[in-house]
Short mmCIF file of C-alpha atoms in Angstrom, two decimals:
data_model
loop_
_atom_site.label_atom_id
_atom_site.label_comp_id
_atom_site.label_asym_id
_atom_site.label_seq_id
_atom_site.Cartn_x
_atom_site.Cartn_y
_atom_site.Cartn_z
CA UNK A 1 92.03 101.11 98.31
CA UNK A 2 92.01 105.26 98.24
CA UNK A 3 87.76 104.84 99.44
CA UNK A 4 88.69 103.60 102.86
CA UNK A 5 91.74 106.52 103.46
CA UNK A 6 90.09 108.99 102.23
CA UNK A 7 86.82 108.10 104.76
CA UNK A 8 89.35 108.25 107.47
CA UNK A 9 91.02 111.03 106.55
CA UNK A 10 87.47 112.66 106.10
CA UNK A 11 86.10 111.73 109.91
CA UNK A 12 89.50 113.45 111.26
CA UNK A 13 88.82 116.98 109.33
CA UNK A 14 85.07 116.60 110.76
CA UNK A 15 85.87 116.28 114.32
CA UNK A 16 86.47 112.45 114.62
CA UNK A 17 88.86 110.45 116.63
CA UNK A 18 90.65 107.35 115.90
CA UNK A 19 90.36 104.74 118.54
CA UNK A 20 92.28 102.35 118.27
CA UNK A 21 94.29 100.62 115.12
CA UNK A 22 94.82 96.86 115.50
CA UNK A 23 97.36 94.34 113.48
CA UNK A 24 95.93 90.81 113.60
CA UNK A 25 98.59 89.53 111.70
CA UNK A 26 100.69 91.59 108.71
CA UNK A 27 97.32 91.10 106.54
CA UNK A 28 94.75 91.42 108.06
CA UNK A 29 93.69 94.49 110.72
CA UNK A 30 91.35 97.03 111.96
CA UNK A 31 90.48 100.88 112.67
CA UNK A 32 88.44 102.15 115.35
CA UNK A 33 87.26 105.86 114.12
CA UNK A 34 85.04 107.95 116.02
CA UNK A 35 82.48 110.95 115.14
CA UNK A 36 82.35 114.16 116.86
CA UNK A 37 79.09 112.89 118.13
CA UNK A 38 80.03 109.51 119.54
CA UNK A 39 79.00 107.24 117.02
CA UNK A 40 81.72 104.27 116.29
CA UNK A 41 82.52 103.09 112.73
CA UNK A 42 85.10 99.82 112.42
CA UNK A 43 86.38 99.02 109.08
CA UNK A 44 88.46 96.26 108.36
CA UNK A 45 92.13 96.15 106.66
CA UNK A 46 93.23 93.38 104.11
CA UNK A 47 96.71 93.30 102.69
CA UNK A 48 98.03 96.38 100.35
CA UNK A 49 95.55 98.36 102.31
CA UNK A 50 96.69 97.54 105.89
CA UNK A 51 99.79 98.65 105.29
CA UNK A 52 98.99 102.31 103.71
CA UNK A 53 96.68 103.21 106.71
CA UNK A 54 99.50 101.50 109.23
CA UNK A 55 100.91 104.33 107.49
CA UNK A 56 98.58 106.88 107.72
CA UNK A 57 98.22 106.56 111.28
CA UNK A 58 101.71 106.49 112.04
CA UNK A 59 102.07 110.03 110.51
CA UNK A 60 98.82 110.99 111.90
CA UNK A 61 100.22 110.66 115.55
CA UNK A 62 103.24 112.29 114.75
CA UNK A 63 101.53 114.86 114.01
CA UNK A 64 98.90 114.78 116.39
CA UNK A 65 101.43 114.62 119.07
CA UNK A 66 103.74 117.78 117.77
#
């Protein structure tokens, strides 16, 4: 679970961006990342890791707006 969050954080630190966070239901979702070179990466999320990534995503959005 932490591996996926660390992957997302490293993508952002290296100049990447989060394109989309989509929740299909309470247990399944995905996040789409884009590197600074335009390459896209899709990460599937399930169960508790979906909750953790959702918290991280909404915190990231708040910081991005401020």
